Amino acid sequence: CEVRPGPEFLTRSYLFYTNRLFKALQFYYWDPSCRDPSYSLVIKGKLRLRQASWITRGATEADYHLHKVGIVFHSQKAMQEVASWINQTSGEGCRGFLPPGRSWAPGALYEVLSAKTERDCTAALGFAMHELSLVRVERHFQPLLQPQQSGSRLVEELYLGDIHTDWGERLHYRPTGYQRPLQSALHHVHPCPACGIISRADEHHPPVLPARAALPMQLSGSWVSTHCEVRPAVLFLTRYFTFHGNNHTWEGHYYHYSDPLCRQPTFTIYASGHYSQGIPSSKVRGGTELAFKVTQARVTPMDQVTVVMLNSSEPGSCGLAGSWSAGVEQDITPTNGCLALGIKLPHTEYELFKTEQDTQERSLLYIGERPTDGSSPDSPDKRPTSYQAPLMQCAAASEEFSNYISLKYVGRKDANGIEALKPLPVAFLLFIALLFLRWD
Protein backbone atom coordinates (compact mmCIF):
# COMPACT_ATOMS: atom_id res chain seq x y z
CA CYS A 1 0.00 0.00 0.00
CA GLU A 2 1.65 3.23 -1.17
CA VAL A 3 1.41 6.59 0.55
CA ARG A 4 1.61 9.69 -1.64
CA PRO A 5 1.78 13.29 -0.40
CA GLY A 6 -1.60 14.55 0.70
CA PRO A 7 -1.86 11.86 2.00
CA GLU A 8 -3.21 9.55 -0.69
CA PHE A 9 -3.27 5.77 -0.26
CA LEU A 10 -3.09 3.68 -3.41
CA THR A 11 -1.90 0.57 -5.23
CA ARG A 12 -0.83 0.49 -8.89
CA SER A 13 -0.79 -2.07 -11.69
CA TYR A 14 0.77 -1.08 -15.03
CA LEU A 15 0.82 -3.07 -18.27
CA PHE A 16 3.13 -2.11 -21.16
CA TYR A 17 2.60 -3.55 -24.65
CA THR A 18 5.22 -4.13 -27.34
CA ASN A 19 3.52 -1.55 -29.62
CA ARG A 20 4.27 1.17 -27.02
CA LEU A 21 0.69 1.32 -25.75
CA PHE A 22 0.10 1.01 -22.02
CA LYS A 23 -2.78 0.48 -19.64
CA ALA A 24 -2.36 1.66 -16.06
CA LEU A 25 -4.67 0.96 -13.13
CA GLN A 26 -4.53 3.11 -10.02
CA PHE A 27 -6.64 2.04 -7.04
CA TYR A 28 -7.31 4.65 -4.34
CA TYR A 29 -8.36 3.93 -0.76
CA TRP A 30 -9.72 5.63 2.34
CA ASP A 31 -7.22 3.89 4.64
CA PRO A 32 -3.42 3.39 4.89
CA SER A 33 -3.78 -0.41 4.74
CA CYS A 34 -5.45 -0.35 1.29
CA ARG A 35 -8.44 -2.37 2.49
CA ASP A 36 -11.26 0.13 1.91
CA PRO A 37 -11.37 1.13 -1.80
CA SER A 38 -12.60 4.60 -2.76
CA TYR A 39 -12.26 4.74 -6.55
CA SER A 40 -10.17 3.32 -9.39
CA LEU A 41 -8.64 5.03 -12.41
CA VAL A 42 -8.13 3.32 -15.78
CA ILE A 43 -5.44 5.14 -17.78
CA LYS A 44 -4.69 4.32 -21.41
CA GLY A 45 -2.06 5.91 -23.61
CA LYS A 46 1.22 5.57 -25.46
CA LEU A 47 4.79 5.72 -24.17
CA ARG A 48 7.95 6.40 -26.18
CA LEU A 49 11.34 5.96 -24.58
CA ARG A 50 13.88 8.55 -25.69
CA GLN A 51 17.42 8.73 -24.35
CA ALA A 52 19.43 8.39 -21.19
CA SER A 53 18.61 11.23 -18.81
CA TRP A 54 21.10 14.10 -18.70
CA ILE A 55 19.83 15.03 -15.24
CA THR A 56 19.26 11.78 -13.35
CA ARG A 57 22.07 9.35 -14.09
CA GLY A 58 20.90 5.79 -14.74
CA ALA A 59 17.40 6.86 -15.84
CA THR A 60 15.78 6.93 -19.26
CA GLU A 61 13.66 9.89 -20.34
CA ALA A 62 10.33 9.19 -22.00
CA ASP A 63 7.41 10.94 -23.68
CA TYR A 64 3.86 9.82 -23.04
CA HIS A 65 0.48 10.69 -24.47
CA LEU A 66 -2.80 9.95 -22.70
CA HIS A 67 -5.67 8.65 -24.84
CA LYS A 68 -8.32 8.34 -22.13
CA VAL A 69 -8.79 8.15 -18.37
CA GLY A 70 -11.86 6.58 -16.77
CA ILE A 71 -13.00 6.45 -13.15
CA VAL A 72 -15.00 3.77 -11.32
CA PHE A 73 -16.45 4.62 -7.90
CA HIS A 74 -16.69 2.00 -5.20
CA SER A 75 -19.25 3.73 -2.96
CA GLN A 76 -21.82 6.53 -2.98
CA LYS A 77 -19.56 8.51 -0.65
CA ALA A 78 -16.64 8.32 -3.10
CA MET A 79 -18.87 9.32 -5.99
CA GLN A 80 -20.24 12.38 -4.19
CA GLU A 81 -16.83 13.52 -2.99
CA VAL A 82 -15.06 13.23 -6.34
CA ALA A 83 -17.98 14.75 -8.26
CA SER A 84 -17.90 17.69 -5.85
CA TRP A 85 -14.17 18.23 -6.48
CA ILE A 86 -14.62 18.16 -10.25
CA ASN A 87 -17.75 20.33 -10.35
CA GLN A 88 -16.17 22.99 -8.12
CA THR A 89 -12.62 23.24 -9.43
CA SER A 90 -12.72 22.23 -13.10
CA GLY A 91 -13.29 24.34 -16.18
CA GLU A 92 -16.53 25.00 -18.04
CA GLY A 93 -16.55 21.64 -19.77
CA CYS A 94 -16.40 19.67 -16.51
CA ARG A 95 -18.84 21.46 -14.20
CA GLY A 96 -21.65 19.11 -15.10
CA PHE A 97 -19.49 16.02 -14.76
CA LEU A 98 -22.08 14.37 -12.50
CA PRO A 99 -25.42 15.96 -11.54
CA PRO A 100 -25.96 16.47 -7.77
CA GLY A 101 -27.80 13.56 -6.20
CA ARG A 102 -26.81 11.09 -8.91
CA SER A 103 -26.99 7.64 -7.35
CA TRP A 104 -23.99 5.37 -7.35
CA ALA A 105 -24.00 2.67 -10.01
CA PRO A 106 -21.63 -0.21 -9.19
CA GLY A 107 -19.34 -0.96 -12.12
CA ALA A 108 -20.15 2.19 -14.07
CA LEU A 109 -17.16 3.77 -15.81
CA TYR A 110 -17.12 7.57 -16.19
CA GLU A 111 -14.72 9.25 -18.59
CA VAL A 112 -12.67 12.07 -17.03
CA LEU A 113 -10.19 12.54 -19.88
CA SER A 114 -10.51 11.98 -23.61
CA ALA A 115 -7.94 12.96 -26.21
CA LYS A 116 -10.59 12.71 -28.94
CA THR A 117 -13.02 15.18 -27.38
CA GLU A 118 -10.22 17.21 -25.74
CA ARG A 119 -12.00 16.95 -22.41
CA ASP A 120 -9.83 16.81 -19.29
CA CYS A 121 -11.42 16.81 -15.83
CA THR A 122 -8.49 15.18 -14.01
CA ALA A 123 -6.90 18.29 -12.43
CA ALA A 124 -9.36 18.23 -9.52
CA LEU A 125 -8.05 14.78 -8.60
CA GLY A 126 -4.44 15.98 -8.52
CA PHE A 127 -3.90 13.46 -11.30
CA ALA A 128 -0.93 13.49 -13.65
CA MET A 129 1.17 10.74 -15.24
CA HIS A 130 4.45 12.66 -15.31
CA GLU A 131 5.93 9.68 -13.46
CA LEU A 132 6.18 8.04 -16.91
CA SER A 133 8.64 10.68 -18.09
CA LEU A 134 11.47 9.11 -16.03
CA VAL A 135 11.96 5.34 -16.24
CA ARG A 136 14.47 2.86 -14.86
CA VAL A 137 14.47 -0.94 -14.72
CA GLU A 138 16.62 -2.83 -12.23
CA ARG A 139 17.30 -6.54 -12.30
CA HIS A 140 18.91 -8.50 -9.52
CA PHE A 141 18.86 -12.01 -8.12
CA GLN A 142 17.19 -12.90 -4.84
CA PRO A 143 18.58 -15.92 -2.97
CA LEU A 144 16.03 -18.69 -2.46
CA LEU A 145 14.75 -18.59 1.10
CA GLN A 146 13.96 -22.25 1.75
CA PRO A 147 16.81 -24.13 3.51
CA GLN A 148 16.50 -27.11 1.15
CA GLN A 149 16.88 -24.89 -1.94
CA SER A 150 20.00 -23.34 -3.40
CA GLY A 151 20.48 -20.75 -6.09
CA SER A 152 18.53 -17.56 -6.72
CA ARG A 153 15.59 -16.15 -8.66
CA LEU A 154 15.42 -13.16 -10.99
CA VAL A 155 13.72 -10.03 -9.67
CA GLU A 156 12.73 -7.16 -11.98
CA GLU A 157 11.68 -3.77 -10.61
CA LEU A 158 10.36 -0.72 -12.44
CA TYR A 159 11.21 2.71 -11.04
CA LEU A 160 9.04 5.61 -12.21
CA GLY A 161 9.39 9.33 -11.51
CA ASP A 162 8.65 10.82 -8.11
CA ILE A 163 5.49 12.76 -7.16
CA HIS A 164 5.96 16.36 -5.96
CA THR A 165 5.31 16.77 -2.24
CA ASP A 166 3.40 20.02 -2.87
CA TRP A 167 -0.08 19.25 -4.24
CA GLY A 168 -0.13 22.51 -6.20
CA GLU A 169 3.10 21.64 -8.01
CA ARG A 170 2.45 18.01 -8.92
CA LEU A 171 0.42 18.72 -12.06
CA HIS A 172 3.36 20.25 -13.92
CA TYR A 173 6.37 18.82 -12.05
CA ARG A 174 8.87 16.86 -14.12
CA PRO A 175 10.49 14.23 -11.88
CA THR A 176 14.20 13.90 -11.15
CA GLY A 177 13.86 11.16 -8.50
CA TYR A 178 11.81 7.97 -8.13
CA GLN A 179 8.89 6.46 -6.30
CA ARG A 180 9.23 3.06 -4.67
CA PRO A 181 9.53 0.46 -7.44
CA LEU A 182 6.80 -1.62 -9.01
CA GLN A 183 7.45 -5.37 -8.99
CA SER A 184 7.32 -7.44 -12.18
CA ALA A 185 4.25 -9.69 -12.12
CA LEU A 186 6.44 -12.55 -13.39
CA HIS A 187 9.74 -11.84 -11.66
CA HIS A 188 9.02 -10.28 -8.27
CA VAL A 189 10.48 -10.55 -4.79
CA HIS A 190 9.30 -13.51 -2.71
CA PRO A 191 7.26 -13.76 -0.65
CA CYS A 192 4.95 -11.00 -1.92
CA PRO A 193 1.30 -11.62 -0.92
CA ALA A 194 0.22 -8.26 -2.37
CA CYS A 195 1.79 -8.87 -5.81
CA GLY A 196 -0.70 -11.52 -6.93
CA ILE A 197 -3.69 -9.73 -5.43
CA ILE A 198 -2.89 -6.48 -7.22
CA SER A 199 -1.92 -8.05 -10.56
CA ARG A 200 -5.22 -10.00 -10.73
CA ALA A 201 -7.37 -6.95 -9.89
CA ASP A 202 -9.24 -4.71 -12.33
CA GLU A 203 -11.05 -1.38 -12.10
CA HIS A 204 -14.30 -3.11 -11.06
CA HIS A 205 -12.63 -5.41 -8.54
CA PRO A 206 -9.96 -3.36 -6.71
CA PRO A 207 -7.38 -5.22 -4.67
CA VAL A 208 -8.03 -5.51 -0.95
CA LEU A 209 -4.73 -6.20 0.79
CA PRO A 210 -4.36 -8.64 3.71
CA ALA A 211 -4.92 -7.21 7.17
CA ARG A 212 -1.74 -6.39 9.07
CA ALA A 213 -1.35 -5.84 12.78
CA ALA A 214 -0.46 -2.27 13.77
CA LEU A 215 3.00 -2.11 15.33
CA PRO A 216 3.95 0.23 18.16
CA MET A 217 6.63 2.78 17.33
CA GLN A 218 9.92 1.30 18.56
CA LEU A 219 12.80 3.39 17.29
CA SER A 220 15.59 2.07 19.50
CA GLY A 221 18.38 0.39 17.58
CA SER A 222 20.20 0.83 14.29
CA TRP A 223 18.60 1.18 10.86
CA VAL A 224 20.20 1.15 7.41
CA SER A 225 19.26 1.77 3.76
CA THR A 226 18.51 -1.36 1.77
CA HIS A 227 19.73 0.09 -1.55
CA CYS A 228 21.18 3.18 -3.19
CA GLU A 229 18.52 5.88 -2.83
CA VAL A 230 17.75 8.53 -5.42
CA ARG A 231 16.24 11.85 -4.40
CA PRO A 232 15.08 14.79 -6.53
CA ALA A 233 17.74 17.28 -7.65
CA VAL A 234 20.11 14.42 -8.46
CA LEU A 235 21.06 13.18 -5.02
CA PHE A 236 22.29 9.61 -4.56
CA LEU A 237 22.79 8.46 -0.98
CA THR A 238 22.59 5.77 1.67
CA ARG A 239 21.56 6.36 5.28
CA TYR A 240 22.42 4.79 8.61
CA PHE A 241 20.72 5.82 11.88
CA THR A 242 20.99 4.83 15.51
CA PHE A 243 18.27 5.80 18.01
CA HIS A 244 18.79 5.60 21.77
CA GLY A 245 15.37 5.22 23.35
CA ASN A 246 16.60 5.55 26.93
CA ASN A 247 17.56 9.21 26.54
CA HIS A 248 15.87 10.08 23.21
CA THR A 249 19.11 10.88 21.40
CA TRP A 250 19.96 9.94 17.82
CA GLU A 251 22.86 9.92 15.40
CA GLY A 252 22.85 9.53 11.64
CA HIS A 253 25.29 9.01 8.80
CA TYR A 254 24.40 10.27 5.32
CA TYR A 255 26.67 8.90 2.59
CA HIS A 256 26.38 10.94 -0.62
CA TYR A 257 27.52 9.74 -4.06
CA SER A 258 27.74 11.01 -7.61
CA ASP A 259 26.36 7.85 -9.27
CA PRO A 260 23.16 5.74 -9.07
CA LEU A 261 25.08 2.68 -7.86
CA CYS A 262 26.45 4.56 -4.83
CA ARG A 263 30.02 3.61 -5.69
CA GLN A 264 31.57 7.06 -6.22
CA PRO A 265 31.44 8.89 -2.86
CA THR A 266 31.33 12.68 -2.76
CA PHE A 267 30.86 13.51 0.93
CA THR A 268 29.58 12.08 4.20
CA ILE A 269 27.58 13.90 6.86
CA TYR A 270 27.40 12.77 10.48
CA ALA A 271 24.69 14.45 12.55
CA SER A 272 23.36 13.98 16.05
CA GLY A 273 20.87 15.45 18.48
CA HIS A 274 17.71 14.48 20.33
CA TYR A 275 14.07 13.82 19.50
CA SER A 276 10.68 14.29 21.14
CA GLN A 277 8.16 11.79 22.42
CA GLY A 278 6.09 10.61 19.47
CA ILE A 279 2.35 11.20 19.11
CA PRO A 280 -0.04 9.55 16.62
CA SER A 281 -0.50 11.60 13.46
CA SER A 282 -3.95 13.09 13.00
CA LYS A 283 -3.31 13.63 9.28
CA VAL A 284 -1.62 10.38 8.19
CA ARG A 285 -3.23 7.41 9.89
CA GLY A 286 -0.67 4.87 11.02
CA GLY A 287 2.08 7.48 11.25
CA THR A 288 3.76 8.99 14.30
CA GLU A 289 4.74 12.64 14.60
CA LEU A 290 8.09 13.54 16.15
CA ALA A 291 10.33 16.59 16.34
CA PHE A 292 14.07 16.11 15.74
CA LYS A 293 16.66 18.59 16.84
CA VAL A 294 20.07 18.52 15.15
CA THR A 295 22.71 19.99 17.45
CA GLN A 296 26.01 18.66 16.09
CA ALA A 297 27.34 17.75 12.65
CA ARG A 298 30.57 16.71 10.98
CA VAL A 299 31.43 16.52 7.28
CA THR A 300 33.95 14.36 5.42
CA PRO A 301 34.63 15.32 1.77
CA MET A 302 35.34 12.21 -0.27
CA ASP A 303 36.37 13.61 -3.66
CA GLN A 304 38.43 16.54 -4.94
CA VAL A 305 35.43 18.42 -6.36
CA THR A 306 33.82 18.61 -2.92
CA VAL A 307 37.16 19.60 -1.34
CA VAL A 308 37.53 22.52 -3.75
CA MET A 309 33.93 23.62 -3.14
CA LEU A 310 34.33 23.58 0.65
CA ASN A 311 37.69 25.34 0.52
CA SER A 312 36.11 28.04 -1.66
CA SER A 313 33.27 28.68 0.79
CA GLU A 314 33.04 31.96 2.65
CA PRO A 315 35.21 32.03 5.81
CA GLY A 316 33.19 31.20 8.90
CA SER A 317 30.36 29.56 6.93
CA CYS A 318 31.59 25.94 6.85
CA GLY A 319 34.27 24.74 9.24
CA LEU A 320 37.80 26.06 9.18
CA ALA A 321 38.25 27.96 5.90
CA GLY A 322 40.77 26.47 3.44
CA SER A 323 41.51 23.44 5.63
CA TRP A 324 39.42 20.76 3.93
CA SER A 325 41.06 17.64 2.47
CA ALA A 326 39.72 14.34 1.10
CA GLY A 327 38.91 11.68 3.68
CA VAL A 328 39.40 14.00 6.67
CA GLU A 329 36.37 14.70 8.85
CA GLN A 330 35.77 18.20 10.17
CA ASP A 331 33.32 19.47 12.79
CA ILE A 332 30.97 22.13 11.41
CA THR A 333 29.17 22.78 14.71
CA PRO A 334 31.33 25.83 15.62
CA THR A 335 30.28 27.57 12.35
CA ASN A 336 26.59 26.74 12.95
CA GLY A 337 26.59 24.32 10.05
CA CYS A 338 27.80 24.53 6.47
CA LEU A 339 26.23 27.04 4.12
CA ALA A 340 27.71 25.36 1.00
CA LEU A 341 25.92 22.08 1.84
CA GLY A 342 22.72 23.72 3.11
CA ILE A 343 23.26 22.61 6.72
CA LYS A 344 22.10 24.94 9.50
CA LEU A 345 22.75 24.31 13.21
CA PRO A 346 21.01 24.05 15.59
CA HIS A 347 18.05 22.92 13.56
CA THR A 348 14.63 21.38 14.30
CA GLU A 349 12.71 19.22 11.84
CA TYR A 350 9.09 18.08 12.20
CA GLU A 351 8.97 14.48 11.11
CA LEU A 352 6.61 11.61 10.31
CA PHE A 353 7.68 8.06 11.20
CA LYS A 354 6.18 4.61 10.76
CA THR A 355 7.41 1.10 11.56
CA GLU A 356 6.31 -2.09 9.80
CA GLN A 357 7.40 -5.66 9.31
CA ASP A 358 7.98 -7.08 5.84
CA THR A 359 6.87 -10.54 4.71
CA GLN A 360 10.05 -12.03 6.21
CA GLU A 361 9.27 -10.38 9.58
CA ARG A 362 12.15 -7.93 9.30
CA SER A 363 11.56 -4.56 10.93
CA LEU A 364 11.28 -1.56 8.60
CA LEU A 365 11.39 2.12 9.46
CA TYR A 366 9.74 4.73 7.22
CA ILE A 367 10.85 8.35 7.68
CA GLY A 368 8.95 11.28 6.16
CA GLU A 369 9.60 12.18 2.53
CA ARG A 370 11.82 15.22 2.05
CA PRO A 371 10.21 18.26 0.36
CA THR A 372 10.76 18.08 -3.40
CA ASP A 373 11.91 21.71 -3.53
CA GLY A 374 14.92 20.88 -1.33
CA SER A 375 13.68 22.81 1.69
CA SER A 376 13.48 21.45 5.21
CA PRO A 377 10.36 20.50 7.23
CA ASP A 378 11.34 23.11 9.82
CA SER A 379 7.80 24.04 10.88
CA PRO A 380 4.77 21.92 11.86
CA ASP A 381 2.87 22.94 8.70
CA LYS A 382 5.70 21.48 6.56
CA ARG A 383 5.59 18.10 8.25
CA PRO A 384 5.67 15.30 5.60
CA THR A 385 2.52 13.41 4.62
CA SER A 386 4.34 10.59 2.80
CA TYR A 387 7.46 8.48 3.29
CA GLN A 388 10.92 7.83 1.89
CA ALA A 389 12.19 4.35 1.03
CA PRO A 390 12.26 2.23 4.20
CA LEU A 391 15.29 1.55 6.36
CA MET A 392 15.87 -1.95 7.67
CA GLN A 393 16.80 -2.74 11.24
CA CYS A 394 20.36 -4.06 11.39
CA ALA A 395 20.91 -7.62 12.53
CA ALA A 396 24.32 -6.74 13.97
CA ALA A 397 24.84 -4.78 17.18
CA SER A 398 24.85 -1.04 16.54
CA GLU A 399 28.45 -0.52 17.67
CA GLU A 400 29.74 -3.36 15.51
CA PHE A 401 27.83 -2.15 12.46
CA SER A 402 28.88 1.47 12.99
CA ASN A 403 32.52 0.42 12.99
CA TYR A 404 31.98 -1.52 9.77
CA ILE A 405 30.45 1.31 7.77
CA SER A 406 32.99 3.83 9.05
CA LEU A 407 35.60 1.65 7.37
CA LYS A 408 33.93 1.62 3.95
CA TYR A 409 36.78 3.79 2.68
CA VAL A 410 40.22 2.83 3.91
CA GLY A 411 43.52 4.52 3.18
CA ARG A 412 46.06 2.81 0.98
CA LYS A 413 49.23 4.19 -0.53
CA ASP A 414 49.61 4.63 -4.26
CA ALA A 415 52.83 4.32 -6.26
CA ASN A 416 53.98 7.73 -4.97
CA GLY A 417 53.43 6.79 -1.35
CA ILE A 418 50.45 9.15 -1.05
CA GLU A 419 47.36 7.91 0.75
CA ALA A 420 44.38 7.40 -1.54
CA LEU A 421 40.80 6.33 -0.95
CA LYS A 422 39.84 2.81 -1.87
CA PRO A 423 36.13 1.94 -1.80
CA LEU A 424 35.20 -1.37 -0.20
CA PRO A 425 32.04 -3.31 -1.15
CA VAL A 426 28.82 -2.19 0.54
CA ALA A 427 27.01 -5.19 1.99
CA PHE A 428 23.51 -4.18 1.04
CA LEU A 429 24.45 -3.49 -2.61
CA LEU A 430 25.82 -6.94 -3.34
CA PHE A 431 24.17 -8.88 -6.16
CA ILE A 432 22.47 -5.78 -7.66
CA ALA A 433 22.94 -5.57 -11.42
CA LEU A 434 21.37 -2.69 -13.28
CA LEU A 435 20.01 -2.95 -16.81
CA PHE A 436 18.49 -0.06 -18.75
CA LEU A 437 15.10 -0.48 -20.36
CA ARG A 438 15.38 -0.35 -24.15
CA TRP A 439 12.47 -0.39 -26.52
CA ASP A 440 12.40 0.36 -30.22
C-alpha angles and dihedrals in degrees: 000000000000126000117210126187112282084043106274122168117208150144125216137208118184128186121194121195128208091244089063094256118128139192118203127190121199117186117197126200142193093226138053092239094060093234101118110058119210105178141331131225124211110202123188127181148110130281127200120189113217124178142320110292116260090202107040110041114223094024131107121223118226142184121220135188123199117221099181143342122203131187130211118193121215098198142016089250092056091047094051094046097049093042088053091052093050097043092049103041107027130089129266094282094057105043092095093046091129124001115239112267094023107156121236115259112200111231096013114141118212121195114231098169132029125172090199096057093030090232117148120175097157100101092082088060092053085241124162133143097212086126086081091064091075118047135176132168121201125192125191139151123253117207113240109258102210113096092225092054129077132191129041143268130233117254122193122193130185118212116198129185122288126257117240113251091222110076091210092056101044096083094066103021116123108210126239096173136043143253120228108291128265114234122234110251089224102035108033136141116278132262097029112153092175095053096071094040093053097041092053094048127098135191091273095045107040118194117263108201123220116272115260128198115247111245124216115243106264110170100166114118138036126309130189139188115262095211144359106297125216121206130184117277090043102288120157116187150142125218135211123185136181121195122195107205095187094068101013095243126139141189130195140190119207113193111197125198139183096225137058092242092058092233101119107064120207104174143337127220123202115193135174141177140117138289138214131248108277124244127193113266115248091198103043111039112221093025130109124219119222137165118225123199119201110205104160135032140173129193131207116192110214103187137039095249091060091044091055092047093051093044089052093053121112113276111263094019100090121017123295107346116245094003101101121119134170116277095009117116120221131191112238096182094097090058092047091249134312120297093195091059096038094247118146124186134237093025136168124206126191107222144189119215135182133177126206141162121237125222090276091054093249115148116248129193121205117198122193118277114257117245110268092228091064095249125130129252089240097148132048092248090059094053110134121257095194138041143249123231109298126262119223124226110248118244092210124074112273095243093050093048093045090055090050097053093043086062096053088110115042128182120250129169121247127212090285093052092250118136114249134182118256117190117224123207116277110229098221094050096057117121094017112133119179124214125182120232111246125186129167 
